[in-house]
Amino acid sequence: MSTLREVPAEAVIASHQLMLRAGVMRKLGNGLFVYLPFGLRAFRKVENIIRQEMDAIGALEYKQPVVVPGDIWKESGRWETMGDGMLKARNRLDQDLVVSPTAEEAFTAVIRDELNSYKQLPIVAYQINTKFRDEIRPRYGVMRGREFTMKDAYSFHATQESLDETYDKFAIAYRKVFKRLGLKVIPVRADSGAMGGNGSEEFMVESVIGDDTLILCPKCGYSANTEKAACQPDVATDKNGNPQVETNLQIEKVACAGVETIAQMEEFFKMSAKQFIKVLIYKVYNSELDLSSAPGGNTFKKVSGGEGVPHYPESFFAVAIRGDLDVNEAKLASVLKASEVELACEDDVIAYSGAPHGFVGPVGLTKLPLLADESVMVQKDGKWVANLHDTVTGGGVADFDNLHVEPGRDFVPFMAADVRTVVAGDKCCNCGAEYYSTKGNELGHIFKLGYKYTKSMNVTFLDENGKQQIPTMGCYGIGVDRALASIIEEHHDDNGIIWPMSVAPYQVAVVPVKYAGAMKEAADKIYDELTKAGVEVLLDDRDERPGVKFKDIDLLGIPLRIVVGEKNLPNVEFKNRKTGDMQLVPAEEAGAKAKAFVDAELAALNG
Ligand code: ATP
Ligand code: MG
C-alpha cells in the first residue's frame, strides 16, 4: 500500500490528488500513468460493470490490436485528417502503423471480411482497450491522459430502424452503467459536427474543470452543449427597456474615431448594446452551401467533380449579430456546412468590408455574403422581418459609425440563422423558461455514424433480394479512466476517497489495533467468514500504529472498516466510511452484518 500524507503539488483537482495520495496510480511520464494494485482493482470493477451492461444488450466483446496497419486509416481517409493527435509509427519493413486513438477503421475492416448476408445483421461489437492520443495538454491526471482505456462499441445495420433500435439500447445501457458507478450524469444532445450522422448524445458529469459548457433548462430538462444550444429569440429593447421602434430617418454618418468596442459605443451613443449591430468577418473553410447567387460568391474558388460534395475550400462571410451577443463559431460552421470558421485577419477584413475591425457595418457589402443572426433579422413566410430597429452599426469606413440603420430597408442579408452563443438567462427553445449553465466533462458519447466508414471502406452485404447494400453504423464510447477519476471527484471528503460499493477496491477492511493475540484471532476469524461469504475483504496486518492504519483505510476509501481492539472485545467497531457512523457489534455477528451491509449497498446501486 503506497499512501502519501502530503498533497502532491502537481495535482490541482481532488481526484488527481487522491489518486496519488491513496496510491491508486502514479505518473510514469506526461499523460502516462501506471495503476498500482489497489487502484487497478477499482479500475477493473469499472471495466466489468461496463462489460456486464454491454453483454446485457447483446453486444459481443472483441479484442483488437492496439497497433494497427496504417492502410486501413488510409482507406477511410483519416490517415490525412486525424491530425497530430494520432501517433503514427513506421517499422523496419517501412510499413505505416497507427497506435489506435479510436477503432472505427479496425472494426469496419474486420466486419467487412466477416459480413455476407443481411441475416448476420445487426452486428454489435465492442472492446475495452488501450487508446493513445497525443493530447497537446494532458491534464488533471487520468482525466485527460495520452494513453487511456476506452470501451468502444460499433454497430452495423441493414436499416436505419435497426440502427435506431440499437442506439436506444445503448442510451439505456449507458444510464445503467453510470448509475451503477455511482455517477450523476447529464445526458446532452451533442454537436456531432464533423462526425456526420444525426442522432448523438453525450453523457456529461458536472465539473468545475469541465471542458464543455452546458446549457440546461430547470423546467423541461432541455440540455445541450453550448456548441449546439438554441434559444427563443428575445425582444430587443432600447436603453429604457422599451421596444425599439422603426425609424423614418435616413442613415447618418457619425465621426467616432477611437470608439470601437461595444462598451465604448454604449458610452458614446448613450444607447443600449441591444440596439447595435456588430458585424464580424469570418474566413470559412470547405463550405458546402451553394454561393453562386451570393454577393462575391463567384469570386470564391469552387471545387466540384470527383466523389465529394461541391464545396468552397475558402470563402468569406460577414455575420451580423446584436451588439450584446456573441457569435458561436461551432453553430456558425454547422449553418454554413463548413469544416471550420475563423475570424478573418485585418487585411481580409478591410479587403472584403472596406473598413477596419470595429467599423465594419452591414450596409453596402458587395464582396461577400451577409449572414444575419436571428437577433437581427428572420425570414417569415418568405418575407424579411427585422428584430432590431433604428440601430447603430459600423460605418463601413474607418472612424465612422452609421446611425438610424434599419435592417431590411438599408440592407438585406443573404441568409439568416441562429448562430448566437446561448448563455444562462436566455429563454429555453422548448418551454421558454430561463436557462442556467454549468461546466461539464464528457464521460461517454453515443452516435449514429451512418455510412461514413462503410462507404469509404467498401463494406457490403446481400439483402433479402440478393441485392448488394451498404450497412449503416453507430458508435459508442466510454472513457474508463475518466469514469474512475469522476467517481472520486463525486465521492470524497477531506480524509480521502469514499468509493461506492460497486467499485471499491475492497468492500470491507478488517483492522486489528495490533495483529497479535486475541485481536489477531478475532480479526482472522472475521476475515475468513467474509472471504467465504464472497465479500472482498482487506486485512490490515501491518505492524503500524493504529492511527496510521485508520488514516490509510479512510484515505483508501474502503466503505466499511471493522476495527478489532482489545478493549472492545468481544465487540468490534464498525465504521461506515460514507456516513462516519460508528457502531459496536458483537464479533460473532460481524461477518453476517458486514455481508448484509455490502449487499444492501450494492443493491441500491444496481437496482
Ligand atoms: P474530449 O472532448 O474530452 O477530448 P472526445 O470527444 O475526444 O473527448 P471520444 O473520441 O468521443 O472523446 O472518446 C470517448 C471517450 O473517451 C470520451 O467520452 C472520454 O471519456 C474518453 N477520452 C477521450 N479522450 C481522453 C483522454 N485524453 N484521456 C482520458 N479519456 C479520454
Ligand atoms: Mg478529444
XYZ file of C-alpha atoms and ligand atoms in Angstrom:
639
model
C 0.000 0.000 0.000
C 1.615 3.277 -1.108
C -0.164 6.188 0.503
C 1.140 9.744 0.686
C 0.436 12.194 3.512
C 1.281 15.329 1.521
C -0.836 16.683 -1.303
C 1.323 16.361 -4.445
C 1.972 19.829 -5.879
C 1.424 18.744 -9.487
C -2.213 17.819 -8.829
C -4.865 20.530 -8.768
C -8.114 18.613 -8.704
C -9.374 16.349 -5.940
C -9.426 13.139 -7.950
C -5.870 13.604 -9.196
C -4.608 14.416 -5.693
C -6.440 11.486 -4.137
C -5.410 9.024 -6.835
C -1.794 9.869 -5.998
C -2.270 10.085 -2.228
C -4.257 6.858 -1.950
C -1.847 5.024 -4.235
C -4.378 4.391 -6.988
C -1.854 5.326 -9.664
C 1.470 7.008 -10.324
C 2.708 9.104 -13.221
C 5.300 7.472 -15.442
C 5.521 10.255 -17.999
C 3.468 13.150 -19.293
C -0.055 11.778 -19.740
C 1.180 8.247 -18.999
C 0.086 6.527 -15.800
C 0.611 3.243 -14.017
C -2.164 1.793 -11.897
C -0.961 0.331 -8.607
C -2.559 -2.862 -7.259
C -5.298 -1.214 -5.164
C -6.222 1.242 -7.889
C -6.219 -1.462 -10.506
C -8.871 -3.349 -8.564
C -11.194 -0.337 -8.754
C -10.313 0.150 -12.418
C -11.205 -3.488 -13.231
C -14.527 -3.078 -11.468
C -15.407 -0.097 -13.631
C -14.459 -2.150 -16.691
C -16.564 -5.060 -15.512
C -19.672 -3.005 -14.864
C -19.400 -1.602 -18.366
C -18.757 -5.104 -19.737
C -21.815 -6.547 -17.972
C -24.116 -3.860 -19.337
C -22.694 -4.282 -22.842
C -23.201 -8.035 -22.664
C -26.724 -7.466 -21.353
C -27.760 -5.683 -24.559
C -26.227 -8.407 -26.684
C -23.030 -6.641 -27.670
C -20.142 -9.045 -28.351
C -16.676 -8.441 -26.978
C -13.668 -8.404 -29.291
C -10.038 -7.580 -28.726
C -8.309 -5.555 -31.393
C -4.582 -4.972 -31.553
C -3.613 -1.548 -30.245
C -1.127 -1.035 -33.068
C -2.966 -1.297 -36.370
C -1.981 -1.030 -40.046
C -1.827 2.496 -41.439
C -3.526 1.155 -44.577
C -6.985 0.962 -43.004
C -6.646 4.611 -41.957
C -5.656 5.495 -45.493
C -8.789 3.734 -46.760
C -11.080 5.784 -44.543
C -9.194 8.974 -45.332
C -8.407 9.680 -41.697
C -4.674 8.996 -42.176
C -4.620 12.549 -43.520
C -7.329 14.211 -41.460
C -6.793 12.956 -37.886
C -4.040 15.481 -37.263
C -1.155 15.318 -34.837
C -3.230 13.661 -32.124
C -2.717 10.340 -33.893
C 0.572 8.617 -33.172
C 1.996 7.062 -36.322
C 4.932 4.728 -36.467
C 6.942 3.004 -39.163
C 8.514 -0.393 -38.699
C 11.697 -1.908 -40.127
C 9.840 -3.014 -43.265
C 8.825 0.596 -43.876
C 5.200 -0.206 -43.119
C 2.969 2.542 -41.719
C 1.377 1.784 -38.380
C -1.045 3.627 -36.118
C -1.320 3.459 -32.327
C -5.128 3.396 -32.140
C -6.708 6.657 -30.982
C -10.114 5.035 -31.679
C -11.173 1.991 -33.666
C -13.820 2.703 -36.308
C -11.393 1.595 -39.018
C -10.288 -1.596 -37.281
C -13.850 -2.770 -36.596
C -15.094 -1.760 -40.020
C -12.241 -3.772 -41.577
C -12.993 -6.865 -39.502
C -16.721 -6.758 -40.116
C -16.138 -6.180 -43.845
C -14.388 -9.546 -44.031
C -16.990 -11.422 -41.970
C -20.171 -9.921 -43.386
C -22.024 -11.510 -46.309
C -25.728 -11.530 -45.693
C -28.393 -9.373 -44.090
C -29.079 -12.392 -41.870
C -25.909 -11.595 -39.897
C -27.114 -8.085 -39.105
C -27.248 -6.261 -36.814
C -23.724 -6.806 -35.515
C -22.883 -5.061 -32.269
C -19.185 -5.312 -31.374
C -17.205 -3.797 -28.543
C -13.834 -3.850 -26.863
C -12.323 -2.398 -23.711
C -8.879 -1.482 -24.871
C -5.930 0.882 -24.803
C -6.090 4.081 -26.823
C -3.364 6.582 -27.483
C -3.943 10.237 -28.313
C -1.039 12.621 -28.360
C -3.029 15.282 -26.492
C -1.284 18.665 -26.607
C -2.014 19.347 -22.961
C -2.586 16.212 -20.888
C -4.024 17.372 -17.574
C -5.880 16.537 -14.385
C -4.241 13.145 -14.144
C -6.069 10.384 -15.955
C -8.961 12.745 -16.832
C -7.039 13.711 -19.932
C -4.156 11.381 -20.456
C -2.235 10.350 -23.551
C -2.665 6.635 -23.064
C -6.028 5.639 -21.662
C -8.593 2.867 -21.788
C -11.825 3.210 -23.653
C -14.816 0.995 -24.037
C -15.651 1.479 -27.661
C -18.523 -0.200 -29.446
C -19.517 -0.220 -33.095
C -22.770 -1.424 -34.582
C -23.619 -2.382 -38.165
C -27.149 -2.431 -39.559
C -29.149 -3.252 -42.648
C -31.668 -0.480 -41.959
C -31.985 2.870 -40.223
C -34.696 1.372 -37.945
C -32.282 -1.281 -36.778
C -29.647 1.377 -36.005
C -32.232 3.438 -34.105
C -33.194 0.399 -32.049
C -29.602 -0.416 -31.089
C -28.816 3.234 -30.389
C -31.762 3.361 -27.975
C -30.472 0.234 -26.218
C -27.099 1.891 -25.710
C -28.776 5.036 -24.426
C -30.461 2.936 -21.719
C -27.396 0.766 -21.011
C -25.250 3.887 -20.506
C -27.671 5.232 -17.936
C -27.445 1.892 -16.088
C -23.652 1.898 -16.226
C -23.362 5.379 -14.753
C -25.909 4.645 -12.043
C -24.020 1.526 -11.016
C -20.793 3.535 -10.922
C -22.446 5.977 -8.540
C -22.165 8.802 -11.070
C -24.728 11.513 -11.669
C -24.633 12.210 -15.386
C -26.317 14.815 -17.522
C -27.156 13.447 -20.956
C -26.932 16.154 -23.584
C -27.677 16.094 -27.246
C -24.283 16.921 -28.605
C -22.874 18.529 -31.676
C -21.735 15.549 -33.662
C -20.127 18.075 -36.005
C -17.559 16.594 -38.317
C -18.513 13.005 -37.453
C -21.614 13.249 -39.649
C -24.883 11.498 -38.899
C -27.717 12.940 -36.848
C -28.545 11.190 -33.568
C -25.972 11.846 -30.893
C -25.880 12.089 -27.118
C -23.053 12.961 -24.745
C -23.011 11.854 -21.130
C -21.521 14.607 -19.011
C -20.615 14.945 -15.360
C -20.795 18.331 -13.742
C -17.276 19.512 -13.035
C -15.542 22.801 -12.280
C -12.725 21.739 -14.576
C -15.131 20.706 -17.322
C -14.109 21.484 -20.882
C -17.699 21.857 -22.011
C -20.262 24.465 -21.109
C -23.727 23.030 -20.691
C -26.977 24.913 -21.100
C -29.765 23.435 -19.001
C -33.448 24.163 -18.560
C -34.732 23.790 -14.989
C -38.309 23.350 -16.196
C -38.431 20.945 -19.136
C -34.981 19.348 -18.730
C -33.626 20.515 -22.090
C -29.868 20.136 -22.040
C -27.299 20.973 -24.669
C -23.692 21.806 -25.166
C -23.127 25.499 -25.968
C -21.792 24.258 -29.306
C -25.342 23.373 -30.150
C -27.723 25.066 -27.700
C -30.570 27.021 -29.246
C -32.837 29.571 -27.575
C -36.009 31.518 -28.232
C -35.321 34.909 -29.769
C -35.951 37.615 -27.167
C -37.424 41.043 -27.854
C -34.639 43.602 -28.016
C -35.350 46.821 -26.171
C -33.831 50.288 -26.075
C -31.864 51.673 -23.156
C -35.063 52.427 -21.200
C -36.342 48.900 -21.632
C -38.959 49.969 -24.210
C -39.489 48.199 -27.546
C -37.348 49.565 -30.361
C -39.344 51.478 -32.983
C -38.809 51.612 -36.738
C -37.366 54.919 -37.906
C -38.018 57.083 -40.987
C -34.750 58.910 -40.561
C -32.068 58.282 -43.136
C -28.672 56.899 -42.229
C -26.459 59.495 -40.600
C -22.668 59.086 -40.595
C -21.103 59.956 -37.271
C -17.372 60.521 -36.842
C -16.271 58.442 -33.872
C -12.563 57.707 -34.070
C -11.450 55.607 -31.134
C -14.978 54.339 -30.399
C -14.513 50.691 -31.320
C -15.741 48.311 -28.671
C -19.383 47.793 -27.776
C -18.745 49.261 -24.304
C -17.219 52.403 -25.849
C -20.194 52.678 -28.217
C -22.706 52.423 -25.364
C -20.911 55.286 -23.628
C -20.558 57.412 -26.788
C -24.078 56.991 -28.194
C -25.820 56.721 -24.805
C -27.680 53.704 -26.153
C -28.052 50.052 -25.168
C -25.846 47.444 -26.828
C -29.118 45.757 -27.696
C -29.664 48.453 -30.301
C -26.282 47.967 -32.002
C -25.492 45.567 -34.796
C -21.959 44.271 -34.842
C -20.571 42.706 -37.965
C -17.745 40.196 -37.956
C -15.870 38.941 -40.993
C -15.189 35.206 -40.996
C -12.926 33.077 -43.108
C -14.852 29.900 -43.869
C -13.307 26.561 -44.834
C -14.957 23.951 -47.058
C -18.470 25.372 -47.069
C -20.898 23.112 -48.913
C -23.503 25.872 -49.355
C -24.349 27.000 -52.862
C -22.944 30.523 -53.035
C -23.481 31.076 -56.764
C -26.164 33.723 -56.150
C -24.470 35.294 -53.104
C -22.599 38.599 -53.202
C -19.000 37.759 -54.007
C -19.976 34.118 -54.441
C -18.441 33.795 -57.890
C -15.106 35.153 -56.658
C -14.619 32.174 -54.331
C -12.987 29.115 -55.839
C -15.449 26.241 -56.087
C -14.412 22.614 -56.184
C -16.831 20.235 -57.832
C -16.345 16.998 -59.690
C -14.824 13.894 -58.164
C -16.680 11.985 -55.479
C -17.107 14.704 -52.878
C -19.888 17.269 -52.498
C -19.176 20.533 -54.363
C -17.649 22.974 -51.901
C -15.667 26.179 -51.467
C -12.265 25.414 -49.904
C -12.088 29.051 -48.784
C -14.753 31.731 -48.651
C -15.602 34.777 -46.546
C -18.808 35.679 -44.747
C -19.963 38.733 -42.853
C -22.018 37.879 -39.774
C -24.361 40.482 -38.283
C -25.444 39.999 -34.672
C -26.982 42.151 -31.927
C -24.360 44.155 -30.026
C -24.730 42.378 -26.692
C -24.450 38.857 -28.141
C -21.572 36.641 -29.262
C -21.270 34.516 -32.360
C -20.857 30.811 -31.652
C -18.355 29.500 -34.156
C -19.459 25.864 -33.871
C -23.055 26.818 -34.676
C -21.857 29.109 -37.465
C -19.744 26.353 -39.033
C -22.686 23.995 -38.878
C -25.072 26.504 -40.515
C -22.530 27.239 -43.254
C -21.937 23.496 -43.743
C -18.262 24.268 -43.233
C -15.474 22.262 -41.654
C -14.169 25.314 -39.804
C -14.601 29.059 -39.460
C -12.195 31.634 -38.058
C -12.195 35.406 -37.691
C -10.573 36.944 -40.780
C -7.246 38.767 -40.423
C -7.274 42.567 -40.544
C -6.141 42.722 -44.201
C -9.001 40.465 -45.262
C -11.479 42.403 -43.120
C -10.531 45.618 -44.926
C -10.400 43.969 -48.356
C -13.890 42.465 -48.003
C -15.737 45.115 -45.993
C -13.867 48.354 -46.726
C -13.405 49.109 -43.047
C -11.034 48.004 -40.333
C -12.261 45.859 -37.463
C -14.520 47.937 -35.208
C -16.083 49.925 -38.061
C -17.413 47.114 -40.238
C -21.104 47.542 -41.000
C -23.871 45.573 -42.733
C -24.711 48.284 -45.301
C -23.256 48.158 -48.793
C -21.396 44.860 -48.515
C -20.897 43.608 -52.066
C -17.850 41.417 -51.890
C -19.153 38.702 -49.611
C -22.442 37.193 -48.377
C -24.015 38.553 -45.188
C -25.484 36.164 -42.644
C -27.839 37.752 -40.115
C -28.220 36.147 -36.726
C -31.890 35.752 -35.788
C -31.416 38.535 -33.252
C -31.104 40.884 -36.241
C -33.456 39.501 -38.880
C -35.546 36.431 -39.591
C -37.387 35.253 -42.644
C -41.125 34.695 -42.074
C -43.343 33.404 -44.873
C -40.743 34.409 -47.433
C -40.501 37.984 -46.045
C -37.639 39.541 -44.112
C -38.607 40.724 -40.638
C -36.293 42.899 -38.529
C -35.835 42.166 -34.822
C -33.899 45.402 -34.230
C -34.779 48.963 -35.190
C -33.146 52.350 -35.516
C -29.787 50.739 -34.928
C -26.195 51.860 -34.781
C -23.659 49.931 -36.842
C -20.121 50.301 -38.087
C -19.954 52.887 -40.898
C -18.125 50.684 -43.392
C -15.164 53.092 -43.409
C -12.551 53.775 -40.765
C -13.567 56.036 -37.866
C -17.270 56.346 -38.754
C -20.400 54.684 -37.446
C -23.868 54.730 -39.008
C -26.876 55.974 -37.066
C -30.535 55.095 -37.849
C -29.780 51.883 -39.747
C -32.992 49.932 -40.452
C -32.488 46.231 -41.244
C -34.458 45.377 -44.369
C -34.534 48.964 -45.595
C -30.783 49.548 -45.566
C -29.528 46.022 -46.003
C -30.899 42.578 -46.719
C -28.845 39.554 -45.703
C -28.061 36.617 -47.958
C -29.364 34.316 -45.225
C -30.445 34.300 -41.569
C -29.775 31.684 -38.904
C -29.421 31.186 -35.169
C -25.676 31.472 -34.544
C -25.549 33.163 -31.151
C -23.860 31.721 -28.099
C -26.651 30.837 -25.715
C -25.948 31.802 -22.114
C -27.610 31.420 -18.709
C -30.694 33.630 -18.593
C -31.640 33.074 -22.243
C -35.031 31.509 -22.850
C -35.445 27.762 -23.389
C -36.195 26.895 -27.005
C -38.731 24.291 -25.828
C -40.603 25.877 -22.959
C -39.392 29.461 -22.561
C -38.029 29.064 -19.017
C -34.681 30.690 -18.202
C -31.618 28.537 -18.810
C -28.888 28.018 -16.276
C -25.408 26.930 -17.166
C -22.766 24.622 -15.751
C -19.391 23.179 -16.744
C -19.202 19.542 -17.667
C -16.794 16.800 -18.611
C -17.619 14.190 -21.225
C -17.642 10.615 -19.924
C -19.287 8.912 -22.821
C -20.707 9.547 -26.217
C -23.088 7.619 -28.435
C -23.820 8.467 -32.008
C -25.218 7.386 -35.295
C -22.355 7.424 -37.739
C -24.221 6.498 -40.869
C -22.255 5.373 -43.917
C -19.020 7.326 -43.446
C -16.795 4.295 -42.837
C -18.790 1.564 -44.519
C -18.827 3.583 -47.743
C -15.198 4.674 -47.749
C -14.052 1.190 -46.774
C -16.407 -0.678 -49.110
C -18.437 -2.796 -46.714
C -21.355 -4.553 -48.358
C -23.898 -7.287 -47.704
C -26.590 -9.006 -49.744
C -30.140 -8.044 -48.792
C -33.248 -10.280 -48.891
C -33.443 -9.839 -52.647
C -29.818 -10.718 -53.208
C -29.007 -7.067 -53.883
C -25.761 -5.577 -52.670
C -26.220 -2.965 -49.919
C -24.033 -0.922 -47.626
C -24.653 -1.210 -43.872
C -25.139 1.844 -41.681
C -23.166 2.253 -38.454
C -23.355 3.524 -34.903
C -20.533 4.046 -32.423
C -20.453 4.295 -28.671
C -17.593 5.199 -26.291
C -16.920 5.467 -22.568
C -13.604 6.556 -21.054
C -12.757 4.074 -18.296
C -10.016 6.134 -16.607
C -12.045 9.308 -16.804
C -15.032 7.495 -15.296
C -12.848 6.269 -12.425
C -11.499 9.777 -11.766
C -15.014 11.224 -11.968
C -16.223 8.770 -9.341
C -13.549 10.100 -6.988
C -14.459 13.699 -7.885
C -18.031 12.983 -6.839
C -17.265 10.791 -3.812
C -14.597 12.079 -1.450
C -14.055 14.196 1.653
C -11.069 15.751 3.417
C -9.944 12.342 4.631
C -9.879 10.667 1.251
C -11.842 8.675 -1.286
C -15.321 7.331 -0.479
C -15.774 4.537 -3.002
C -19.284 3.488 -3.949
C -19.534 -0.188 -3.009
C -19.669 -1.222 -6.684
C -16.151 -0.014 -7.461
C -14.348 -0.126 -4.110
C -11.018 -1.969 -4.402
C -12.103 -3.861 -1.286
C -15.581 -3.795 0.178
C -14.565 -4.230 3.822
C -11.351 -3.603 5.757
C -10.611 -5.513 8.950
C -8.160 -3.533 11.063
C -6.777 -5.130 14.223
C -5.304 -2.467 16.504
C -2.429 -4.879 16.920
C -2.143 -8.051 14.839
C -1.415 -10.320 17.780
C -3.093 -12.413 20.449
C -6.880 -12.220 20.860
C -7.118 -9.353 18.386
C -5.361 -11.409 15.703
C -7.609 -14.344 16.424
C -10.819 -12.297 16.162
C -9.633 -10.429 13.061
C -8.623 -13.631 11.269
C -11.997 -15.156 12.059
C -13.953 -12.224 10.624
C -11.656 -12.172 7.599
C -12.267 -15.874 6.936
C -16.018 -15.604 7.373
C -16.267 -12.684 4.979
C -13.979 -14.291 2.426
C -16.111 -17.429 2.499
C -19.237 -15.308 2.049
C -17.741 -13.844 -1.122
C -17.036 -10.418 0.347
C -13.840 -8.704 -0.831
C -12.032 -8.039 2.390
C -8.710 -6.459 3.202
C -6.916 -7.450 6.399
C -4.563 -4.754 7.634
C -1.907 -6.925 9.253
C 0.779 -4.242 9.133
C 2.864 -3.504 12.134
C 1.869 0.177 12.175
C 0.396 2.490 14.789
C -3.432 2.240 14.827
C -3.792 5.917 13.834
C -1.719 5.328 10.708
C -3.783 2.321 9.737
C -7.097 4.130 10.297
C -5.964 7.109 8.226
C -4.812 4.870 5.380
C -8.048 2.916 5.280
C -10.040 6.171 5.243
C -7.804 7.635 2.521
C -8.190 4.463 0.503
C -11.955 4.811 0.817
C -12.969 1.286 1.857
C -16.742 1.548 2.507
C -16.756 -0.427 5.783
C -13.986 -0.512 8.379
C -14.079 -3.078 11.157
C -11.686 -2.255 13.977
C -10.742 -5.086 16.299
C -9.406 -3.614 19.564
C -8.569 -5.256 22.829
C -10.750 -3.068 24.999
C -13.871 -3.564 22.852
C -13.681 -7.339 22.557
C -15.891 -9.353 22.426
C -17.306 -6.464 20.415
C -15.754 -4.906 17.329
C -16.273 -1.422 15.913
C -17.995 -0.850 12.554
C -17.349 2.446 10.814
C -19.274 3.487 7.739
C -16.864 5.478 5.543
C -19.636 7.415 3.835
C -21.689 8.498 6.863
C -18.999 8.284 9.524
C -21.417 6.284 11.710
C -19.735 4.045 14.290
C -21.316 1.099 15.978
C -20.210 -1.677 18.319
C -21.121 -5.117 17.019
C -20.510 -8.480 18.701
C -17.531 -10.105 16.918
C -19.691 -13.208 16.479
C -22.139 -11.287 14.288
C -19.587 -9.149 12.464
C -19.327 -11.391 9.383
C -23.070 -11.634 8.777
C -23.658 -7.937 9.488
C -20.855 -6.815 7.185
C -22.115 -9.069 4.407
C -25.628 -7.657 4.774
C -24.223 -4.118 4.577
C -22.274 -4.874 1.397
C -25.315 -6.489 -0.227
C -27.602 -3.585 0.648
C -25.170 -1.024 -0.751
C -24.747 -2.986 -3.973
C -28.491 -3.443 -4.342
C -29.034 0.309 -4.031
C -26.573 0.971 -6.856
C -27.662 -1.856 -9.109
C -31.412 -1.548 -8.591
P -12.784 15.115 -25.313
O -13.678 16.126 -25.955
O -12.840 15.128 -23.825
O -11.379 15.132 -25.850
P -13.549 13.204 -27.252
O -14.744 13.829 -27.852
O -12.253 13.299 -27.937
O -13.379 13.725 -25.727
P -14.340 10.498 -27.842
O -13.480 10.427 -29.021
O -15.805 10.530 -28.025
O -13.886 11.695 -26.896
O -13.919 9.322 -26.844
C -14.829 8.656 -25.980
C -14.467 8.835 -24.525
O -13.083 8.595 -24.272
C -14.675 10.236 -24.005
O -16.012 10.427 -23.684
C -13.793 10.264 -22.779
O -14.449 9.695 -21.664
C -12.653 9.373 -23.176
N -11.460 10.161 -23.537
C -11.230 10.833 -24.687
N -10.024 11.416 -24.681
C -9.455 11.083 -23.483
C -8.197 11.366 -22.869
N -7.284 12.089 -23.491
N -7.961 10.865 -21.625
C -8.881 10.125 -20.990
N -10.080 9.819 -21.524
C -10.370 10.289 -22.755
Mg -10.581 14.536 -27.628
